Coordinates of C-alpha atoms and ligand atoms in Angstrom, one line a residue:
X137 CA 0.0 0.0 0.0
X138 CA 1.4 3.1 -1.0
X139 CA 1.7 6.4 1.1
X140 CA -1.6 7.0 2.0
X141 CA -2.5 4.3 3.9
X142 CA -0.1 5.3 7.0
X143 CA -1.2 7.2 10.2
X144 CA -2.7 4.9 12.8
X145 CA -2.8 2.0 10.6
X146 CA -0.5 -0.7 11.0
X147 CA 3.0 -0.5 12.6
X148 CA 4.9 -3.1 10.9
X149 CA 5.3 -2.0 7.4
X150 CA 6.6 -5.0 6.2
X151 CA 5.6 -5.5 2.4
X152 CA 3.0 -8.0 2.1
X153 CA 3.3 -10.6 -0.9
X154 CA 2.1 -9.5 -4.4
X155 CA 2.6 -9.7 -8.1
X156 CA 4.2 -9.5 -10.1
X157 CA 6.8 -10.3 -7.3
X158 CA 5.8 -13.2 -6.4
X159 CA 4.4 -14.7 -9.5
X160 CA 5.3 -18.0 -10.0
X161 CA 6.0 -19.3 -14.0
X162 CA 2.5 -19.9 -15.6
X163 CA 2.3 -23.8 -17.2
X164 CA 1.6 -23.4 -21.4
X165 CA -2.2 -22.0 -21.9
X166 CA -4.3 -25.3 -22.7
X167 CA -7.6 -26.3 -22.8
X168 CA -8.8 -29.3 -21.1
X169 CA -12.0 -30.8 -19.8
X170 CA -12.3 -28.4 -17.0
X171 CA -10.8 -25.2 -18.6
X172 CA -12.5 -23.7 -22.1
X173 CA -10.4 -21.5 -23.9
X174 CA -12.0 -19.4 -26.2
X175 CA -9.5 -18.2 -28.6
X176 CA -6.9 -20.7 -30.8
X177 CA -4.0 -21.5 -28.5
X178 CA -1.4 -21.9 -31.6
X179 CA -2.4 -19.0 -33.1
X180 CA -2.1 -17.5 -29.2
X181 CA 1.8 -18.9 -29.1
X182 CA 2.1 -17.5 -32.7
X183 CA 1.6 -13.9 -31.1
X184 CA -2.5 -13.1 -32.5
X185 CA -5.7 -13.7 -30.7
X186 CA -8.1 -15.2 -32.4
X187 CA -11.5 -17.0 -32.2
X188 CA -11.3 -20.6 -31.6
X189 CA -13.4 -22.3 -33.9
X190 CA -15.8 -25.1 -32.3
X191 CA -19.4 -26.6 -32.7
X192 CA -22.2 -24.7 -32.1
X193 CA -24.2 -26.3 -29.0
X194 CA -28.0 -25.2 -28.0
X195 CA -28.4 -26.5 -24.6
X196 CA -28.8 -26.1 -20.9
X197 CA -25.2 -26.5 -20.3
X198 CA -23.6 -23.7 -22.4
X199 CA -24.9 -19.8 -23.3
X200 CA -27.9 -19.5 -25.4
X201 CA -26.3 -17.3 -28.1
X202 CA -28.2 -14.7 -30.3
X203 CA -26.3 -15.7 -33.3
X204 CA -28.3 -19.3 -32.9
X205 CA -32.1 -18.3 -31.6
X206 CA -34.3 -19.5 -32.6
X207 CA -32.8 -23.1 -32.8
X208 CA -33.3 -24.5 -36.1
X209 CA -35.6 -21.8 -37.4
X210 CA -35.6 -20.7 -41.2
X211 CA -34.5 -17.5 -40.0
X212 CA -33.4 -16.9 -36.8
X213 CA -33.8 -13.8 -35.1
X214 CA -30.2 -12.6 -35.6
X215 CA -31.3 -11.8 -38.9
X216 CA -33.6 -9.3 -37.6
X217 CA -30.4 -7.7 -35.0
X218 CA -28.7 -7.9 -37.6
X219 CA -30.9 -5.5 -39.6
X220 CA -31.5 -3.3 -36.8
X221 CA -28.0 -2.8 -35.2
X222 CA -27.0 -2.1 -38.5
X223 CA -29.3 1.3 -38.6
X224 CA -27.5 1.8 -35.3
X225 CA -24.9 2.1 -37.1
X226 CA -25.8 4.6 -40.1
X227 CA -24.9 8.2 -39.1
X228 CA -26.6 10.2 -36.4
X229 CA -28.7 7.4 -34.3
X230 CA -30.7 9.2 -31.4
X231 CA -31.9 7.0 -27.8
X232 CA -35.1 6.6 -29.7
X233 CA -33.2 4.9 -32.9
X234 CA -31.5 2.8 -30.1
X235 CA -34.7 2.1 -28.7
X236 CA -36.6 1.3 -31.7
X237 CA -33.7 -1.6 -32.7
X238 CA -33.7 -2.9 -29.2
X239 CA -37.2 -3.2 -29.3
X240 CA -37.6 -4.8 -32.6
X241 CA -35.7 -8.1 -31.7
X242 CA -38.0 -8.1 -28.3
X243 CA -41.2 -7.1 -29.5
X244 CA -42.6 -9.2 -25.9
X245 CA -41.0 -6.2 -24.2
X246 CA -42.5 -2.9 -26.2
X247 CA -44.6 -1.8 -23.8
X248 CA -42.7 -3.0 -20.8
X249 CA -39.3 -2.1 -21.1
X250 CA -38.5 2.2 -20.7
X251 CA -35.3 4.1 -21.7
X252 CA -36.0 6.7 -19.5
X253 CA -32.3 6.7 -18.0
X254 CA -30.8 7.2 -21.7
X255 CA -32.7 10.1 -22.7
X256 CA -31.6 11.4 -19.4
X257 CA -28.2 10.6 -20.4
X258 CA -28.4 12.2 -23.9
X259 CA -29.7 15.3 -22.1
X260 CA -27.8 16.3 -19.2
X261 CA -23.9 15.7 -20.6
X262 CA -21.9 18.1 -22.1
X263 CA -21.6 17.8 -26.0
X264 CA -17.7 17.0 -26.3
X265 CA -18.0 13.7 -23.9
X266 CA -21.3 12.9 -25.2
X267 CA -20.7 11.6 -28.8
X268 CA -23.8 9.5 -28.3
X269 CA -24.6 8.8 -32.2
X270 CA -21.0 7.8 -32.8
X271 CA -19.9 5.7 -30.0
X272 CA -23.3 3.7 -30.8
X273 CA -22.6 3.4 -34.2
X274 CA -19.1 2.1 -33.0
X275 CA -21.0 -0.6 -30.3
X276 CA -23.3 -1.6 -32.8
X277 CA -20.5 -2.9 -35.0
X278 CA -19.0 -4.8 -32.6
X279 CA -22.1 -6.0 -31.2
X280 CA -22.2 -7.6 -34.9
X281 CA -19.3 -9.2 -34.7
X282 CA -20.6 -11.7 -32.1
X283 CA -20.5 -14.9 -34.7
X284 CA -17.2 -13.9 -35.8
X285 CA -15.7 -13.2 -32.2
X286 CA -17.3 -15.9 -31.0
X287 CA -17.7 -19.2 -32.6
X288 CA -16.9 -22.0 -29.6
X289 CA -19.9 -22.4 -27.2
X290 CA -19.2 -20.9 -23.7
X291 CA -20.0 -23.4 -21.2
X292 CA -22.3 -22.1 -17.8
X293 CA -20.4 -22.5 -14.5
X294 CA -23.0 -24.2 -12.9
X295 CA -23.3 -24.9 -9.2
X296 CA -21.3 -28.2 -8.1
X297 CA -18.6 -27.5 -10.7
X298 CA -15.0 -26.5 -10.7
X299 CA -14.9 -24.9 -14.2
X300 CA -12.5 -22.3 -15.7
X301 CA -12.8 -20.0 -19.1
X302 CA -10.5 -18.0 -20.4
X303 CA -11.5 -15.3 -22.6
X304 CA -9.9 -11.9 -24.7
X305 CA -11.2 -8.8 -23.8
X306 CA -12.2 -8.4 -27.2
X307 CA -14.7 -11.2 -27.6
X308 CA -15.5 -10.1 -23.5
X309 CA -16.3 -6.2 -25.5
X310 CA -18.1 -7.6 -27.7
X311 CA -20.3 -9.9 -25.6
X312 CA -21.2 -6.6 -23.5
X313 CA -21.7 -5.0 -26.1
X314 CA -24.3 -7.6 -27.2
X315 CA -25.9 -7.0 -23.4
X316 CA -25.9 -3.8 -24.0
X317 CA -28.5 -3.8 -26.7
X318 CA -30.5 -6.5 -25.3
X319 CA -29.3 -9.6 -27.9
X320 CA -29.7 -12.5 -25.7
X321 CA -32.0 -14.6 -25.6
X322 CA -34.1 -16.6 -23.0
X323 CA -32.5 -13.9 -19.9
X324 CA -35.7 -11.4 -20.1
X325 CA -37.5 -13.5 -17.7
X326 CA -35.9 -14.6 -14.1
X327 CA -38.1 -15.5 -11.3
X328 CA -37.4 -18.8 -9.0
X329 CA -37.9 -21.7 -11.3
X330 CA -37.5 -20.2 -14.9
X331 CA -34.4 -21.4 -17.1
X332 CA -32.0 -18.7 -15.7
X333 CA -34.1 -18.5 -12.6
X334 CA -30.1 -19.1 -10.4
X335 CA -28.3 -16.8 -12.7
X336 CA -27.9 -13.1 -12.6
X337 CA -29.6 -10.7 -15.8
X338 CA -27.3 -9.9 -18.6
X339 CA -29.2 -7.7 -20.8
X340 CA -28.6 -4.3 -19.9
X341 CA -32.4 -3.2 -20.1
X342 CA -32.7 -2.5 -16.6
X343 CA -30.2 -0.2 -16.3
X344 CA -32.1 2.1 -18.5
X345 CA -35.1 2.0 -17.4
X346 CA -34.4 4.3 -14.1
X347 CA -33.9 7.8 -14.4
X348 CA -31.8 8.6 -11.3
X349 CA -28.2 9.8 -10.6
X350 CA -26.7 6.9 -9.8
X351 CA -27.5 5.5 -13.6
X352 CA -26.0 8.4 -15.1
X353 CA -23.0 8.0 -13.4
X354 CA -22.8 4.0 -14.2
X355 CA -23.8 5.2 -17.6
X356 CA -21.0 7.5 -18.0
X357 CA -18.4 4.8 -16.6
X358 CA -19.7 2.0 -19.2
X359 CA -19.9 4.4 -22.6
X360 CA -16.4 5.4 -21.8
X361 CA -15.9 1.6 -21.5
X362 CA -17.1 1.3 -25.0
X363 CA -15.5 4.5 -26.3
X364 CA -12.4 2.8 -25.0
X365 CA -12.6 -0.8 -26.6
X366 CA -13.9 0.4 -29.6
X367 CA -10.7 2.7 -30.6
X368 CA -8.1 1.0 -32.4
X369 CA -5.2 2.8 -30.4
X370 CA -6.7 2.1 -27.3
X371 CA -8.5 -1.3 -27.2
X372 CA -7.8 -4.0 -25.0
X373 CA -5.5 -7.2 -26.3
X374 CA -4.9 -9.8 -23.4
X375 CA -7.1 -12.4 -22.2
X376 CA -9.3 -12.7 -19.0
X377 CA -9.8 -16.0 -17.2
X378 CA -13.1 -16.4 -15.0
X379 CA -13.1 -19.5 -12.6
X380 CA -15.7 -21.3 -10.7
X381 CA -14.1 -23.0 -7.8
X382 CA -16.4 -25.3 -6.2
X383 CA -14.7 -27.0 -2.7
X384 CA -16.0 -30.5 -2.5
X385 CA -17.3 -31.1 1.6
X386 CA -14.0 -33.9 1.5
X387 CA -12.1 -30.9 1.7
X388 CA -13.5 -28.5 4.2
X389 CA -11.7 -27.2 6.9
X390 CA -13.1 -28.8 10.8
X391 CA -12.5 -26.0 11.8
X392 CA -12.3 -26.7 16.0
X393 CA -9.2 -29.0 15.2
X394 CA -7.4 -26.7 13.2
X395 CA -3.6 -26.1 14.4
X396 CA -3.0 -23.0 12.8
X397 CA -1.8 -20.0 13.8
X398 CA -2.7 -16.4 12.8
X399 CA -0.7 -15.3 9.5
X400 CA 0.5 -11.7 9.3
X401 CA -2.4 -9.2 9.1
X402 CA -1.8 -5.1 8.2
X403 CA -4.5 -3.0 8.5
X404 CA -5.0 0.4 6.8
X405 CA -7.6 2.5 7.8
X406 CA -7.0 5.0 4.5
X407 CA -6.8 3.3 1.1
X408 CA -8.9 0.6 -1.1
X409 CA -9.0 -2.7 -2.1
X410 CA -8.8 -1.7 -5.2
X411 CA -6.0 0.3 -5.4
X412 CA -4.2 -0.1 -2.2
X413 CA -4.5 -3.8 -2.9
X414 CA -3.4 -3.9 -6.3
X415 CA -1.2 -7.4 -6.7
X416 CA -3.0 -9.4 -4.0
X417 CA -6.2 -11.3 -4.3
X418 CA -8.5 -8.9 -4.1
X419 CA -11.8 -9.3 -2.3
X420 CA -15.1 -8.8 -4.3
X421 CA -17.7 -8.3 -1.6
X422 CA -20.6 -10.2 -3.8
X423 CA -23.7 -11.2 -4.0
X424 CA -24.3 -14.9 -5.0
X425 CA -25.9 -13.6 -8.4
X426 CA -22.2 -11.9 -8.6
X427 CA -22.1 -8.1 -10.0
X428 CA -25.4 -7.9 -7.7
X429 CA -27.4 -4.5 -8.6
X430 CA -24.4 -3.5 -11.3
X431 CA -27.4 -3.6 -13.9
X432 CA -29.7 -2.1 -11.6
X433 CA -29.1 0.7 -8.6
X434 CA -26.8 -1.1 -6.5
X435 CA -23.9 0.9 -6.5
X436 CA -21.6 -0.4 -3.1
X437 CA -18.3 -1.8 -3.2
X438 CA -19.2 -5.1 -6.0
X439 CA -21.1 -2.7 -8.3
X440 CA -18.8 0.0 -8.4
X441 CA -15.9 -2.6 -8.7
X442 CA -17.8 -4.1 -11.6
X443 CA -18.1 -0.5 -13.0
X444 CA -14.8 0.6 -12.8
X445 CA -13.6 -2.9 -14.7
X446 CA -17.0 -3.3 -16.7
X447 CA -15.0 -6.6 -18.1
X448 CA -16.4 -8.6 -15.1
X449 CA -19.8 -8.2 -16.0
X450 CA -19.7 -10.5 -18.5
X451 CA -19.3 -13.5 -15.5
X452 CA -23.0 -12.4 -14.9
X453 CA -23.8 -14.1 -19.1
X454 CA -22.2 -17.7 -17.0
X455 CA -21.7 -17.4 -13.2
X456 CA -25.0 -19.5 -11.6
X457 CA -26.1 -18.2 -8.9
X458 CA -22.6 -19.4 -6.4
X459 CA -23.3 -22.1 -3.5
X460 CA -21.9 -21.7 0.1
X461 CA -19.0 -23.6 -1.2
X462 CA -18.0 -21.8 -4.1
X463 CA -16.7 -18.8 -5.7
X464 CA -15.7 -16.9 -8.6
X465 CA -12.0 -15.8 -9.0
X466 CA -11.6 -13.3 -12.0
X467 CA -7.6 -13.1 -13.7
X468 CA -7.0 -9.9 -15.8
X469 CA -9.9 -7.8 -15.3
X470 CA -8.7 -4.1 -16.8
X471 CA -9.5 -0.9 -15.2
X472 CA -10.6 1.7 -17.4
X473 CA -12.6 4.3 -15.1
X474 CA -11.0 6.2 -11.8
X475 CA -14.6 7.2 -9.5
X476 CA -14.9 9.0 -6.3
X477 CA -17.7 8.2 -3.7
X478 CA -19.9 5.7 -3.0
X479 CA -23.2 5.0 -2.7
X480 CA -25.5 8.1 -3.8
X481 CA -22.3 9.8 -4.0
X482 CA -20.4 8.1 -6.6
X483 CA -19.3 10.0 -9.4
X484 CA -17.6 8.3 -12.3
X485 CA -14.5 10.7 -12.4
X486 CA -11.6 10.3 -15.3
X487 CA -10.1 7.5 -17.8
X488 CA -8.0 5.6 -15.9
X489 CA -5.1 3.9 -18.2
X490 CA -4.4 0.4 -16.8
X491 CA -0.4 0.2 -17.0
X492 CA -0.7 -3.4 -14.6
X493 CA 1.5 -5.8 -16.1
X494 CA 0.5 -9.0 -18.2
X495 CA 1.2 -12.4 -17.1
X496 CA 2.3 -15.2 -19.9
X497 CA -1.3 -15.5 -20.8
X498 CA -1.5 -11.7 -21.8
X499 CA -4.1 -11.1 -18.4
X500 CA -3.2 -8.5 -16.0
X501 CA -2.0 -9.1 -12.7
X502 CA -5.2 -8.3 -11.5
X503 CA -7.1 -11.1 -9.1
X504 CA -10.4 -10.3 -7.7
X505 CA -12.6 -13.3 -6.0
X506 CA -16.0 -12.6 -5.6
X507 CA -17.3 -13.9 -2.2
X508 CA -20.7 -13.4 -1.3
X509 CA -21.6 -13.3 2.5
X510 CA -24.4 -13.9 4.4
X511 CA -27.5 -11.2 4.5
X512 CA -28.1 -10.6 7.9
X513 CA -32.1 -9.3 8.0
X514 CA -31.6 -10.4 11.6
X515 CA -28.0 -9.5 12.7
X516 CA -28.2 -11.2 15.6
X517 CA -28.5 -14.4 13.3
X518 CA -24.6 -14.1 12.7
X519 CA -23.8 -15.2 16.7
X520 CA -24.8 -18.7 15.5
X521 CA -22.5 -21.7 14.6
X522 CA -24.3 -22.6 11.7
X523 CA -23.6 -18.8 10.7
X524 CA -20.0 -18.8 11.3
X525 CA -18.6 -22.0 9.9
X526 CA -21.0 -21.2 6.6
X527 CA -18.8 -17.8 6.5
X528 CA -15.4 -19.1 7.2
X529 CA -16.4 -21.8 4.3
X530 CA -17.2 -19.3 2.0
X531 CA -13.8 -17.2 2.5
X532 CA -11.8 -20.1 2.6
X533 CA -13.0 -21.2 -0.8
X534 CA -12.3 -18.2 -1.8
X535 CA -8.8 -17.8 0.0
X536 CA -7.8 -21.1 -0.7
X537 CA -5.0 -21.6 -3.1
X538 CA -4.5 -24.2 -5.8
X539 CA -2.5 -26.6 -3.7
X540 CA 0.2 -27.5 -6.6
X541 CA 1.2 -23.5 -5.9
X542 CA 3.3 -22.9 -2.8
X543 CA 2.6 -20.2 -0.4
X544 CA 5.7 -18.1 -1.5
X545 CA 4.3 -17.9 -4.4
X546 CA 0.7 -16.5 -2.8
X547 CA 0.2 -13.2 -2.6
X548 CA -1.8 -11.7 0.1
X549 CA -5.7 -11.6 0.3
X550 CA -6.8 -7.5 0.2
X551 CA -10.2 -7.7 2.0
X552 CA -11.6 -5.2 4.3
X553 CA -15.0 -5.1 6.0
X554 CA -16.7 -7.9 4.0
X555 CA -20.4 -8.7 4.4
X556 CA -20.6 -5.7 6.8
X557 CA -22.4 -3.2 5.1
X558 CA -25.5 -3.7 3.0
X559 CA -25.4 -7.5 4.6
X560 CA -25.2 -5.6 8.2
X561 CA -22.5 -8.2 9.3
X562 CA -20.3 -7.8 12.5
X563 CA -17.0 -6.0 11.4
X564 CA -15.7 -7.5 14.4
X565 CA -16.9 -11.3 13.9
X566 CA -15.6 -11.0 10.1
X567 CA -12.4 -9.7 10.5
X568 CA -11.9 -12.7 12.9
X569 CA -13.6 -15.3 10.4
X570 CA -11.4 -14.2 7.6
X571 CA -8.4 -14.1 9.8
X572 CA -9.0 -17.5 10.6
X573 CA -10.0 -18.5 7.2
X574 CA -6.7 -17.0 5.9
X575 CA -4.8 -18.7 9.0
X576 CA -5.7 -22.1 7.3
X577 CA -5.6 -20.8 3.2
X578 CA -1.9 -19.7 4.4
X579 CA -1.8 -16.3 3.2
X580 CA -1.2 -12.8 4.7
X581 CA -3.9 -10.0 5.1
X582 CA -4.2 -6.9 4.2
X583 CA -7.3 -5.4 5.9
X584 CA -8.9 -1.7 4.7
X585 CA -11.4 -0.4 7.5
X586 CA -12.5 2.3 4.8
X587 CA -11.4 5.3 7.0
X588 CA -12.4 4.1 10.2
X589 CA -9.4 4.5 12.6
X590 CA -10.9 3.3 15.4
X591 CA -11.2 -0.2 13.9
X592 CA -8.0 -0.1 12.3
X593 CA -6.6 0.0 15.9
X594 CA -8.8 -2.6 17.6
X595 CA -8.4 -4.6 14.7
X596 CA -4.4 -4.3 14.8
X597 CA -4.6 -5.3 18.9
X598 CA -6.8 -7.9 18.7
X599 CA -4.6 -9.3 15.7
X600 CA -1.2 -8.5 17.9
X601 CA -3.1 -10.2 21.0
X602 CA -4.2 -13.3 18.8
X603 CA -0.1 -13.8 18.0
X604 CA 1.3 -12.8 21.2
X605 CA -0.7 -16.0 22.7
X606 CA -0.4 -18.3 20.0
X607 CA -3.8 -18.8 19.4
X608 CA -4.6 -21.2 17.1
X609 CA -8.0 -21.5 14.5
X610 CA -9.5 -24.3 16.4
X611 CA -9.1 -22.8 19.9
X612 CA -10.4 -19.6 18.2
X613 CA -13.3 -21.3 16.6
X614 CA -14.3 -22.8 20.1
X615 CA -14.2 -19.2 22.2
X616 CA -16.3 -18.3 19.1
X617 CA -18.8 -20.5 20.1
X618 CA -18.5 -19.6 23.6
X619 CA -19.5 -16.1 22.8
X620 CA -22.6 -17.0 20.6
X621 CA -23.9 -19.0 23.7
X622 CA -23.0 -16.2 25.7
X623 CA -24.4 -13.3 23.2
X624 CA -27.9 -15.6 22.9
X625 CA -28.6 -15.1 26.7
X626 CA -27.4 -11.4 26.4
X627 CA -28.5 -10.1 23.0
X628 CA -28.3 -6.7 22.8
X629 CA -26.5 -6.2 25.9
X630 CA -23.4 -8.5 25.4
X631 CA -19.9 -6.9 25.3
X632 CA -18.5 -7.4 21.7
X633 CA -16.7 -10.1 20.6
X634 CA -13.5 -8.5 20.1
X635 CA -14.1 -7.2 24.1
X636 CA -15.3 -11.0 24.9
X637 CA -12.7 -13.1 23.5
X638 CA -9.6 -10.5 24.7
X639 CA -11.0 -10.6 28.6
X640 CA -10.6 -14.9 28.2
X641 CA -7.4 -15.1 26.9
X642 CA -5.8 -12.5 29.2
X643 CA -8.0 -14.0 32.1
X644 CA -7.4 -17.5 31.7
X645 CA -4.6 -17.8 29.1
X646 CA -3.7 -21.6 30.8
X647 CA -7.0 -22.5 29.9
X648 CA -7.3 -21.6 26.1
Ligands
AR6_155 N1 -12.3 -0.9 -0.3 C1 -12.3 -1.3 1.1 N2 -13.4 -1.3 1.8 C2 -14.6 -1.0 1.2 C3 -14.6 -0.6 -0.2 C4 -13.4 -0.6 -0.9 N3 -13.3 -0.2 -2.2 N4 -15.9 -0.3 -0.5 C5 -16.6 -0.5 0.6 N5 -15.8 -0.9 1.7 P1 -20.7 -3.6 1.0 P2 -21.6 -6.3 1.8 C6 -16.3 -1.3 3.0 O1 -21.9 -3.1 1.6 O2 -22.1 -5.9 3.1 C7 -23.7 -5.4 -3.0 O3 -25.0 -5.0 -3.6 C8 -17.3 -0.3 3.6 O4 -17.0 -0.2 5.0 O5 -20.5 -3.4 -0.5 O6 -20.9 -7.6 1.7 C9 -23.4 -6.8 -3.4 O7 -23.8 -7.1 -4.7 C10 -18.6 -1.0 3.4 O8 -19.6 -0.7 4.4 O9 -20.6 -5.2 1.2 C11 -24.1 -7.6 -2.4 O10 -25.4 -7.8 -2.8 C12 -18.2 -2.5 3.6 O11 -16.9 -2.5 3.0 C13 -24.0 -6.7 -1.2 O12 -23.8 -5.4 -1.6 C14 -19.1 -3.5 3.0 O13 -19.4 -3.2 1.7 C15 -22.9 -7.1 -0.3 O14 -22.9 -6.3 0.8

């Protein structure tokens, strides 16, 4: 972490692990049964990145393309995106023009679906940034280009199933782009129990349907996405790899016999995950449908993530919904937008140029895993053992290593105040779970308290406490379940845990 993150934060400023550092030689890119590659490996060694060429598949195991729907039909309704986009991209195309072809090749949705947020769009921005006619005549091309860019099927990462895909950011521009206008098919309709019932939306239709300032910002964040990949100096060449990692019960932790002790922790009170944390494996605080409201008006610390690197949206066109077991690690993800604020006061603020280094498969050293936590409507629910082993699961799949890597070759995990904020989690209870989930993953912490000093502090002493004693994750784990049956005769006038579990180990340290 670089200057900023100094006063009252951490004392020993020992340099965590990160890459490039500590990356450790990549084995040749291949494809295999449990990793897709999307674009021609030789032609990858021979220095170009192109398409791989497969078998179209319609079926419930791969991505419904809009290139192929209706299957089998005499003319499928590409032909009719096809006609439209290509209006879209004749001169001078207005919101309604955009509109009108979106509508056309979802004529279920005319009356239904509003673009209130785009005329908005159109209205409010200054004229120099808001080429609007041009940079959609620019998407609609590569929107087009979907049969050419893509011509392998892309497999769903389905629940239960360790699967990886790697991707280029041009065929990942060119899918969004595709979302963007609204191309695919059969993800219009989600409720429980329809097709894509346990995956998140794609099509961007919701996002401009609400006129408010939090779409205008996304808005302006996600054209300058597309102003970006559409310009020959300045469009993305590298590959991104998304992969479902699925821990089978065999291999979960128990956690009360667990010998470990705590691993280094820092904690910064100033700086973000994002940029503080750049190099390490960077925490996505999800949702299980990952990217959450990104398409909607969420706009916390996934959704802005996911708008400042709009490339990981495209995990929402193949991520189902992830089980308490699972998560999603994203390799190479680009930046492209610097923001300020959060919430109701984010503001999408410059271009950001991406100068991260590429590993040997052209990705960035960029590793963000997208964890989701629990939603506490109750918060007094999280003082439970089902509660707390379901959360240290969930980060340790996520903090978990591949085990043919060895730890000097792990870079730290750059978390913060997971599942604390629109989940109302215990800042307290989490920092402890992911401590002790990173304990037993065997990686260093860096912990962000986004500006709050006073945590940073208590944080850092419990951490120093935790070492000084030797505590280990199982003893942890079982003073963790002291407190809940302590805290569920106490409620809301128990001490906190932080307070609880300090008072027994300097009481009674014999006895721990
Ligand atoms: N770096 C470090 N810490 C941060 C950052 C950042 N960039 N941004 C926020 N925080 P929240 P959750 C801190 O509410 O509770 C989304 O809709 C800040 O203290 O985003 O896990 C997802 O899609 C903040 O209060 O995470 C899920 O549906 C805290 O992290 C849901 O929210 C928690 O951030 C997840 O909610």
């Amino acid at each position: 972490p670089g200057a900023e993150a100094r006063s009252g934060d951490t004392r020993d400023e020992g340099k965590l692990k990160s890459k490039p550092e500590c990356h450790m030689q990549l084995d040749k890119l291949s494809a295999n049964r449990q990793h897709t590659v999307l674009i021609d490996i030789k032609e990858f060694y021979a220095g170009r990145i192109v398409p791989y060429k497969g078998k179209h598949v319609w079926d419930s195991k791969h991505v419904k393309l809009p290139q192929h729907y209706p299957p089998n039909a005499m003319e499928p309704r590409w032909a009719v995106t096809d006609r439209a986009l290509k209006k879209l991209t004749q001169r001078g195309a207005s919101v309604g023009d955009v509109e009108g072809a979106i509508k056309m090749y979802n004529p279920a949705h005319n009356k239904d679906w509003s673009f209130e947020a785009l005329y908005t769009y159109v209205e409010r921005l200054p004229k120099l940034e808001n080429n609007f006619s041009h940079l959609i005549s620019k998407m609609a091309k590569l929107a087009l280009k979907l049969p050419e860019l893509i011509q392998h099927p892309i497999p769903l990462l389905r629940q239960n199933c360790s699967h990886t895909i790697t991707i280029s950011q041009e065929q990942i521009s060119c899918l969004l782009a595709n979302a963007f206008f609204c191309t695919f098919p059969h993800r219009n309709t989600r409720h429980a129990g329809s097709e894509y019932g346990n995956f998140p939306t794609i099509n961007f239709s919701s996002l401009f349907a609400v006129r408010s300032p939090r779409t205008l910002e996304k808005l302006r964040a996600l054209f300058h996405y597309f102003n970006t990949v559409t310009e020959e100096a300045t469009k993305p060449i590298g590959l991104v790899t998304f992969e479902r990692i699925c821990l089978h019960p065999s291999k979960w932790p128990e956690w009360n016999k667990q010998m470990e002790n705590m691993t280094n922790l820092r904690v910064y009170s100033k700086g973000l995950i994002e940029r503080e944390g750049q190099g390490m494996l960077q925490v996505d605080f999800a949702s299980k449908f990952v990217g959450g409201g990104v398409l909607g008006q969420g706009l916390v610390q996934e959704e802005i993530r996911f708008i400042q690197c709009p490339e990981l949206i495209v995990a929402r066109l193949f991520t189902e919904k992830l089980a308490d077991n699972e998560c999603l690690k994203i390799t190479g993800a680009q930046m492209y937008s610097n923001t300020s604020g959060y919430s109701d006061n984010f503001e999408w603020h410059s271009p950001h140029t991406d100068s991260t280094e590429r590993d040997e498969w052209k990705r960035r050293y960029c590793q963000i895993v997208a964890i989701d936590a629990l939603n506490f409507a109750d918060p007094r629910q999280q003082f439970t053992e089902k509660s707390i082993k379901r959360e240290l699961l969930k980060a340790y799949v996520g903090f978990k290593e591949d085990s043919n890597i060895p730890s000097e070759y792990t870079p730290a995990v750059a978390t913060g105040n997971w599942g604390c904020g629109a989940f109302k989690g215990d800042p307290m209870l989490k920092a402890l779970i992911q401590m002790m989930a990173a304990a037993v993953a065997k990686r260093d912490l860096a912990y962000f308290t986004f500006e709050n000093r006073k945590q940073a502090e208590d944080l850092q002493r419990m951490h120093e406490l935790l070492k000084s004693q030797k505590m280990t994750v199982g003893k942890l784990y079982n003073l963790l379940q002291d407190y809940c049956r302590y805290y569920s005769h106490h409620h809301h006038k128990a001490k906190n845990v932080f307070d609880y579990i300090s008072e027994k180990m300097c009481v009674r340290p014999s006895q721990l």
